[in-house]
Coordinates of C-alpha atoms and ligand atoms in Angstrom, one line a residue:
M1085 CA -17.3 -13.7 -9.6
D1086 CA -16.1 -13.3 -6.1
I1087 CA -12.7 -11.7 -5.6
S1088 CA -11.3 -14.8 -3.8
T1089 CA -11.9 -16.7 -7.0
K1090 CA -10.4 -13.9 -9.1
C1091 CA -7.3 -13.9 -7.0
V1092 CA -6.7 -17.6 -8.0
R1093 CA -7.9 -17.5 -11.5
A1094 CA -8.1 -14.1 -13.1
G1095 CA -5.6 -12.9 -15.7
A1096 CA -5.4 -16.4 -17.0
K1097 CA -5.0 -15.7 -20.7
K1098 CA -3.8 -18.9 -22.3
H1099 CA -0.2 -18.3 -23.4
D1100 CA 0.9 -21.7 -24.8
D1101 CA -0.5 -25.1 -25.7
T1102 CA 1.1 -27.1 -22.9
G1103 CA -1.8 -26.8 -20.5
A1104 CA 0.6 -25.3 -17.9
V1105 CA -1.5 -24.4 -14.8
S1106 CA 1.1 -21.9 -13.5
V1107 CA 1.8 -19.1 -16.0
P1108 CA 5.2 -19.6 -17.5
I1109 CA 8.0 -17.2 -16.8
Y1110 CA 8.8 -15.6 -20.2
Q1111 CA 12.4 -14.8 -19.4
S1112 CA 12.9 -13.0 -22.7
A1113 CA 14.0 -9.4 -23.3
T1114 CA 12.8 -9.3 -26.9
F1115 CA 10.5 -11.1 -29.2
S1116 CA 11.0 -12.0 -32.9
H1117 CA 8.7 -10.6 -35.6
I1118 CA 6.8 -12.7 -38.1
G1119 CA 7.4 -10.1 -40.8
V1120 CA 7.7 -6.3 -41.4
G1121 CA 4.9 -4.5 -39.6
E1122 CA 3.8 -7.8 -37.9
S1123 CA 4.0 -8.6 -34.2
T1124 CA 3.0 -11.4 -32.0
G1125 CA 1.7 -8.7 -29.6
Y1126 CA 5.1 -8.7 -27.9
D1127 CA 8.1 -6.8 -29.1
Y1128 CA 10.3 -5.8 -26.2
S1129 CA 9.8 -6.6 -22.5
R1130 CA 10.0 -2.9 -21.4
L1131 CA 6.7 -2.5 -23.3
Q1132 CA 5.1 -5.8 -22.5
N1133 CA 6.0 -9.3 -21.4
P1134 CA 3.5 -12.2 -21.3
T1135 CA 4.2 -13.0 -17.6
R1136 CA 3.8 -9.4 -16.6
E1137 CA 0.8 -9.0 -18.7
H1138 CA -0.9 -11.9 -16.9
L1139 CA -0.2 -10.2 -13.6
E1140 CA -1.4 -6.8 -14.9
K1141 CA -4.7 -8.3 -16.0
L1142 CA -5.0 -10.0 -12.6
I1143 CA -4.5 -6.8 -10.8
A1144 CA -7.0 -4.9 -13.0
A1145 CA -9.5 -7.7 -12.4
I1146 CA -9.2 -7.7 -8.6
E1147 CA -9.3 -3.9 -8.4
S1148 CA -12.2 -3.7 -10.9
G1149 CA -10.0 -1.3 -12.9
F1150 CA -9.6 -0.8 -16.7
D1151 CA -5.8 -1.2 -16.8
A1152 CA -2.9 -2.0 -14.4
M1153 CA 0.8 -1.4 -14.9
A1154 CA 3.3 -3.4 -12.9
F1155 CA 6.4 -1.5 -11.7
S1156 CA 9.7 -2.7 -10.1
T1157 CA 8.6 -1.0 -6.7
G1158 CA 5.8 1.0 -5.2
M1159 CA 7.9 4.1 -5.3
A1160 CA 8.6 3.6 -9.0
A1161 CA 4.9 3.5 -9.6
I1162 CA 4.3 6.6 -7.6
T1163 CA 7.2 8.4 -9.4
A1164 CA 5.8 7.5 -12.8
L1165 CA 2.3 8.6 -11.8
F1166 CA 3.4 12.1 -11.0
E1167 CA 4.8 12.6 -14.5
I1168 CA 1.3 13.3 -15.6
F1169 CA 1.4 16.6 -13.7
S1170 CA 3.0 19.9 -14.8
P1171 CA 4.9 22.6 -13.0
G1172 CA 2.5 24.7 -11.0
D1173 CA 0.0 21.9 -10.3
E1174 CA -1.0 21.4 -6.8
I1175 CA -1.7 18.1 -5.0
I1176 CA -3.6 17.8 -1.7
S1177 CA -2.2 14.8 0.2
S1178 CA -3.0 12.9 3.4
D1179 CA -0.5 14.3 6.0
D1180 CA 0.1 11.0 7.7
L1181 CA 1.8 9.2 4.9
Y1182 CA 4.2 6.4 4.0
G1183 CA 7.6 8.0 4.7
G1184 CA 9.0 7.2 1.2
T1185 CA 6.1 8.9 -0.5
F1186 CA 6.5 12.0 1.7
R1187 CA 10.2 12.1 0.9
Y1188 CA 9.5 11.8 -2.9
F1189 CA 6.8 14.5 -2.7
K1190 CA 9.0 17.0 -0.7
N1191 CA 12.5 16.3 -2.0
V1192 CA 12.0 15.2 -5.6
A1193 CA 8.6 16.1 -7.0
E1194 CA 8.6 19.7 -5.6
K1195 CA 11.9 20.3 -7.3
H1196 CA 10.0 19.8 -10.6
G1197 CA 7.5 22.5 -9.7
L1198 CA 4.7 20.5 -8.2
K1199 CA 3.2 21.8 -4.9
F1200 CA 2.0 19.5 -2.2
V1201 CA -0.4 20.5 0.6
F1202 CA -0.5 18.0 3.5
V1203 CA -3.8 17.9 5.4
D1204 CA -5.6 15.5 7.6
T1205 CA -7.9 14.0 4.9
S1206 CA -10.0 12.2 7.5
D1207 CA -11.8 15.6 7.8
L1208 CA -13.3 16.5 4.4
K1209 CA -13.3 20.1 5.3
N1210 CA -9.5 20.1 5.3
I1211 CA -9.6 19.0 1.7
E1212 CA -12.3 21.5 0.7
D1213 CA -10.5 24.4 2.3
N1214 CA -7.3 23.8 0.5
I1215 CA -8.6 23.4 -3.1
T1216 CA -7.4 26.1 -5.4
E1217 CA -7.7 26.6 -9.1
N1218 CA -4.4 24.8 -9.5
T1219 CA -5.4 21.7 -7.5
K1220 CA -5.1 18.7 -9.8
A1221 CA -5.2 15.7 -7.5
L1222 CA -6.0 14.3 -4.1
F1223 CA -3.7 11.7 -2.8
I1224 CA -5.2 9.5 0.0
E1225 CA -3.9 6.7 2.2
T1226 CA -6.5 5.0 4.3
P1227 CA -5.8 3.7 6.9
T1228 CA -2.8 6.0 7.1
N1229 CA 0.7 5.0 7.8
P1230 CA 1.4 4.8 10.8
M1231 CA -1.5 6.5 12.6
M1232 CA -4.3 4.4 11.0
K1233 CA -6.5 7.4 10.3
I1234 CA -9.5 6.7 8.0
T1235 CA -10.6 8.9 5.1
D1236 CA -14.1 8.6 3.6
V1237 CA -13.1 7.7 0.0
R1238 CA -16.5 8.1 -1.5
S1239 CA -17.1 11.6 -0.1
A1240 CA -13.6 12.7 -0.9
A1241 CA -13.8 11.4 -4.5
E1242 CA -17.3 13.0 -4.9
L1243 CA -15.9 16.4 -3.8
A1244 CA -12.8 16.0 -6.0
K1245 CA -14.9 15.1 -9.1
S1246 CA -17.1 18.1 -8.6
R1247 CA -14.0 20.3 -8.8
G1248 CA -12.3 18.5 -11.7
I1249 CA -9.7 16.9 -9.5
L1250 CA -8.3 13.4 -9.8
T1251 CA -8.6 11.1 -6.7
I1252 CA -5.6 8.8 -6.2
V1253 CA -5.8 6.1 -3.4
D1254 CA -2.8 4.2 -2.1
N1255 CA -4.6 0.9 -1.4
T1256 CA -1.5 -0.9 -0.1
F1257 CA -2.8 -1.5 3.5
L1258 CA -6.2 -2.9 2.7
T1259 CA -5.7 -4.4 -0.8
P1260 CA -8.7 -4.9 -3.2
Y1261 CA -9.6 -7.9 -1.0
L1262 CA -10.9 -5.5 1.6
M1263 CA -11.5 -2.2 -0.3
R1264 CA -12.0 -1.3 -3.9
P1265 CA -11.6 2.5 -4.4
F1266 CA -12.9 2.5 -8.0
D1267 CA -16.3 1.4 -6.7
M1268 CA -16.3 4.6 -4.7
G1269 CA -15.3 7.0 -7.5
A1270 CA -11.5 7.0 -7.3
D1271 CA -9.6 7.5 -10.6
I1272 CA -6.2 5.9 -9.8
V1273 CA -5.2 3.2 -7.4
V1274 CA -1.6 2.9 -6.3
H1275 CA 0.0 -0.2 -4.7
S1276 CA 3.2 -1.2 -3.1
G1277 CA 2.9 -4.8 -4.4
T1278 CA 5.8 -5.6 -2.2
K1279 CA 3.4 -5.7 0.7
F1280 CA 0.2 -7.7 1.0
L1281 CA -0.2 -8.5 -2.7
A1282 CA 3.1 -10.3 -3.1
G1283 CA 2.7 -11.2 0.6
H1284 CA 5.9 -13.2 1.3
N1285 CA 8.6 -10.5 2.0
D1286 CA 10.5 -12.0 -1.0
T1287 CA 10.1 -9.4 -3.8
L1288 CA 9.5 -5.7 -4.5
A1289 CA 6.7 -4.6 -6.8
G1290 CA 4.4 -1.6 -7.5
F1291 CA 1.2 -1.0 -9.4
L1292 CA -0.7 1.8 -10.9
V1293 CA -4.3 0.9 -11.7
V1294 CA -6.6 3.2 -13.7
N1295 CA -10.3 3.0 -14.6
S1296 CA -10.3 5.1 -17.8
P1297 CA -8.8 4.6 -21.3
P1298 CA -7.4 8.1 -21.5
L1299 CA -5.5 7.7 -18.2
S1300 CA -4.3 4.3 -19.3
E1301 CA -3.0 5.7 -22.5
K1302 CA -1.2 8.6 -20.8
L1303 CA 0.4 6.4 -18.2
R1304 CA 1.3 3.6 -20.6
Y1305 CA 3.3 6.1 -22.6
I1306 CA 5.2 7.2 -19.4
Y1307 CA 5.6 3.5 -18.4
K1308 CA 7.2 2.4 -21.6
T1309 CA 9.3 5.6 -21.8
T1310 CA 10.7 5.7 -18.2
G1311 CA 11.0 1.9 -17.9
A1312 CA 10.7 0.9 -14.3
C1313 CA 8.9 -2.3 -15.2
L1314 CA 8.6 -5.5 -13.2
S1315 CA 10.8 -8.4 -14.3
P1316 CA 9.1 -11.6 -15.5
F1317 CA 10.3 -13.6 -12.5
D1318 CA 9.1 -11.0 -10.0
S1319 CA 5.8 -10.8 -11.9
W1320 CA 5.5 -14.6 -11.4
L1321 CA 6.2 -14.3 -7.7
V1322 CA 3.5 -11.7 -7.3
I1323 CA 1.0 -13.8 -9.3
R1324 CA 1.8 -16.7 -7.0
G1325 CA 1.4 -14.5 -3.9
I1326 CA -2.0 -13.2 -5.0
K1327 CA -3.4 -16.7 -5.3
T1328 CA -3.5 -16.8 -1.5
L1329 CA -4.4 -13.1 -0.9
A1330 CA -7.9 -13.9 0.3
I1331 CA -6.9 -16.4 3.0
R1332 CA -3.9 -14.4 4.0
M1333 CA -6.0 -11.2 4.5
E1334 CA -8.6 -13.2 6.5
K1335 CA -6.1 -14.8 8.8
S1336 CA -3.8 -11.8 9.4
G1337 CA -6.9 -9.7 10.0
E1338 CA -8.2 -12.1 12.6
N1339 CA -4.7 -12.2 14.2
A1340 CA -4.5 -8.4 14.2
L1341 CA -7.8 -8.0 16.2
K1342 CA -6.6 -10.5 18.8
I1343 CA -3.2 -8.8 19.1
A1344 CA -4.7 -5.3 19.2
K1345 CA -7.0 -6.4 22.1
F1346 CA -4.1 -7.9 23.9
L1347 CA -2.0 -4.7 23.6
R1348 CA -4.9 -2.6 24.8
S1349 CA -5.2 -4.7 27.9
R1350 CA -1.6 -4.1 28.9
P1351 CA -0.5 -1.4 31.4
E1352 CA 2.7 -0.8 29.5
I1353 CA 0.8 0.5 26.5
N1354 CA -0.7 4.0 26.4
K1355 CA -2.7 3.7 23.2
V1356 CA -3.4 1.3 20.4
Y1357 CA -4.2 2.6 16.9
F1358 CA -6.3 0.0 15.1
P1359 CA -9.3 0.8 12.9
G1360 CA -10.9 -2.5 13.8
F1361 CA -11.8 -1.3 17.3
E1362 CA -15.4 -0.2 17.4
D1363 CA -14.5 2.8 19.5
S1364 CA -11.7 4.0 17.1
D1365 CA -12.3 7.3 15.3
G1366 CA -12.4 5.8 11.8
Y1367 CA -14.3 2.6 12.6
L1368 CA -17.7 3.5 11.1
V1369 CA -16.3 5.0 7.9
N1370 CA -13.9 2.1 7.4
K1371 CA -16.7 -0.4 8.0
K1372 CA -18.8 1.4 5.4
Q1373 CA -16.1 1.3 2.7
A1374 CA -14.1 -1.8 3.5
S1375 CA -14.9 -5.3 4.5
G1376 CA -12.2 -5.4 7.1
A1377 CA -9.7 -3.2 9.1
G1378 CA -6.6 -4.9 7.8
S1379 CA -3.7 -6.2 9.8
M1380 CA -1.6 -3.1 10.6
I1381 CA -1.5 -1.9 14.2
S1382 CA 0.4 1.0 15.7
F1383 CA 0.7 1.5 19.5
E1384 CA 2.3 3.9 21.9
T1385 CA 4.1 2.5 24.9
V1386 CA 4.3 4.3 28.3
D1387 CA 7.9 5.4 27.7
K1388 CA 10.7 5.1 25.1
E1389 CA 12.5 2.4 27.2
T1390 CA 9.5 0.1 26.9
A1391 CA 9.4 0.6 23.1
L1392 CA 13.1 -0.2 22.8
K1393 CA 12.8 -3.2 25.1
I1394 CA 10.1 -4.7 23.0
L1395 CA 12.2 -4.3 19.8
K1396 CA 15.1 -6.0 21.6
K1397 CA 13.2 -8.8 23.2
V1398 CA 10.8 -10.1 20.6
K1399 CA 11.9 -13.4 19.2
L1400 CA 9.2 -14.7 16.9
I1401 CA 8.2 -11.3 15.7
L1402 CA 11.0 -9.9 13.5
F1403 CA 12.3 -6.3 14.0
A1404 CA 12.3 -5.3 10.3
E1405 CA 10.9 -2.6 8.0
S1406 CA 8.2 -3.4 5.5
L1407 CA 4.8 -5.0 6.0
G1408 CA 2.1 -7.2 4.5
G1409 CA 4.0 -10.5 4.5
V1410 CA 3.2 -13.8 6.1
E1411 CA 5.9 -13.1 8.8
T1412 CA 4.9 -10.7 11.6
L1413 CA 7.2 -7.7 11.6
I1414 CA 7.6 -4.9 14.1
T1415 CA 9.1 -1.5 13.2
Y1416 CA 10.1 1.8 14.8
P1417 CA 8.6 4.5 12.6
Y1418 CA 10.5 7.3 14.4
T1419 CA 13.9 6.2 13.2
Q1420 CA 12.9 3.8 10.3
T1421 CA 10.0 4.3 7.9
H1422 CA 9.4 7.9 8.9
A1423 CA 12.9 9.2 9.7
D1424 CA 12.7 11.6 6.8
V1425 CA 9.6 13.4 8.0
P1426 CA 10.8 16.6 9.8
A1427 CA 11.0 16.0 13.6
D1428 CA 8.4 18.7 14.5
I1429 CA 5.9 17.3 12.0
R1430 CA 6.6 13.7 13.2
E1431 CA 6.0 14.7 16.9
A1432 CA 2.8 16.6 16.0
R1433 CA 1.4 13.5 14.3
G1434 CA 2.2 11.3 17.2
I1435 CA 5.2 9.6 15.5
N1436 CA 7.3 9.7 18.7
E1437 CA 9.9 7.6 20.3
K1438 CA 7.2 5.5 22.0
L1439 CA 5.4 4.5 18.9
L1440 CA 5.8 1.0 17.4
R1441 CA 4.0 -0.5 14.3
I1442 CA 3.2 -4.1 13.8
S1443 CA 2.4 -5.8 10.5
V1444 CA 0.6 -8.9 11.6
G1445 CA 1.3 -12.1 9.7
I1446 CA -0.4 -15.5 9.5
E1447 CA 1.4 -17.3 12.3
N1448 CA -0.7 -18.6 15.3
A1449 CA -2.1 -15.6 17.2
E1450 CA -1.4 -17.1 20.6
D1451 CA 2.2 -17.6 19.7
L1452 CA 2.5 -14.0 18.6
I1453 CA 0.8 -12.7 21.8
E1454 CA 3.1 -14.9 23.9
D1455 CA 6.1 -13.4 22.2
L1456 CA 4.8 -9.8 22.9
K1457 CA 4.0 -10.8 26.5
N1458 CA 7.5 -12.2 27.1
A1459 CA 9.0 -9.0 25.6
L1460 CA 6.9 -6.7 27.8
E1461 CA 7.7 -8.7 30.9
A1462 CA 11.4 -9.2 30.2
E1463 CA 14.1 -7.4 32.2
S1464 CA 15.5 -4.7 30.0
Ligands
PLP288 C1 5.9 0.4 1.1 C2 4.9 1.4 0.7 C3 5.1 2.2 -0.4 C4 6.4 2.1 -1.3 O1 6.5 0.8 -1.9 P1 7.9 0.1 -2.3 O2 7.5 -1.1 -2.9 O3 8.6 -0.1 -1.0 O4 8.6 1.0 -3.2 C5 4.1 3.1 -0.8 N1 3.0 3.2 0.0 C6 2.8 2.5 1.1 C7 1.5 2.7 1.8 C8 3.7 1.5 1.5 O5 3.5 0.8 2.6

């Protein structure tokens, strides 16, 4: 079955006899027992809830995974995931990373004795050179946030597997509609469901998806014990969002290519980072492993004043953090999403005061381009 059909129909376990086409919101904290030692399959909503279960089956189906767990946020999912590691374990991570994940690794997880090595994972040699006998996992974002670097997931997972290391992929940017890491050997897929999966900038959510029963068992135990589960209503919102994932990803991807080309044609822009450009560094690898380049664009303006002017003058495009929704958003990674990355590291990675990031939505592309053109040409 094609993924676009799964997005609309998967997870559909029949929950009641009414014939309801939309899965009901089971707004219940607890479930009554038929008798001692008997259960309807539901006991308490921290463990499982029928609405959330529907969503989890849907996510597992579209990622081609064995099990999926729905969390209250992406960060809650990532935090729960790192409970499987022990003090002394080392993790090799992409160095260009979502700011919140970097903050969690450096300021929270390291306190518990985990060690993180940040490398440019787009070059496999950087991974290989940093593997030690304590390395337990590889954490990859591709495209990276915000510099859009591409890592070869298949080669990285192959290398990791040969050394007994878990491969974890944060698939927030491309979603399973464009890339399925399990097909390339990954062990765990992470999502901020807040972004493209939910897709409407109206709820927060996170997912851990695994492709093996032992990992599922381990993480389910942590999941029910630590309790950052997604509410029934938010689960329902994400289910509804995913119904249109395929058409949203198609439309925002088409828009992104048009906008990236427009930005590249402008004298006020130094450089556009977009893996959909045939001459971009990661183009061929991304083309091999994903069916599209997504709808995230970063670009560097000629000077700081131009970047600030764009943020001030855009009207249709909203100056807001987050990404992946139907509304086009623009952010300033330097002071927003990546403010907690130390200044020298930020600069070295190109996250400077001239860098802007756009999450392209599903509005009309010409309207969005017009808005950017007006902002670029406005008096500051
Ligand atoms: C937003 C984001 C996260 C964190 O997700 P929240 O839902 O905001 O907690 C993790 N990874 C990436 C790539 C993200 O964009």
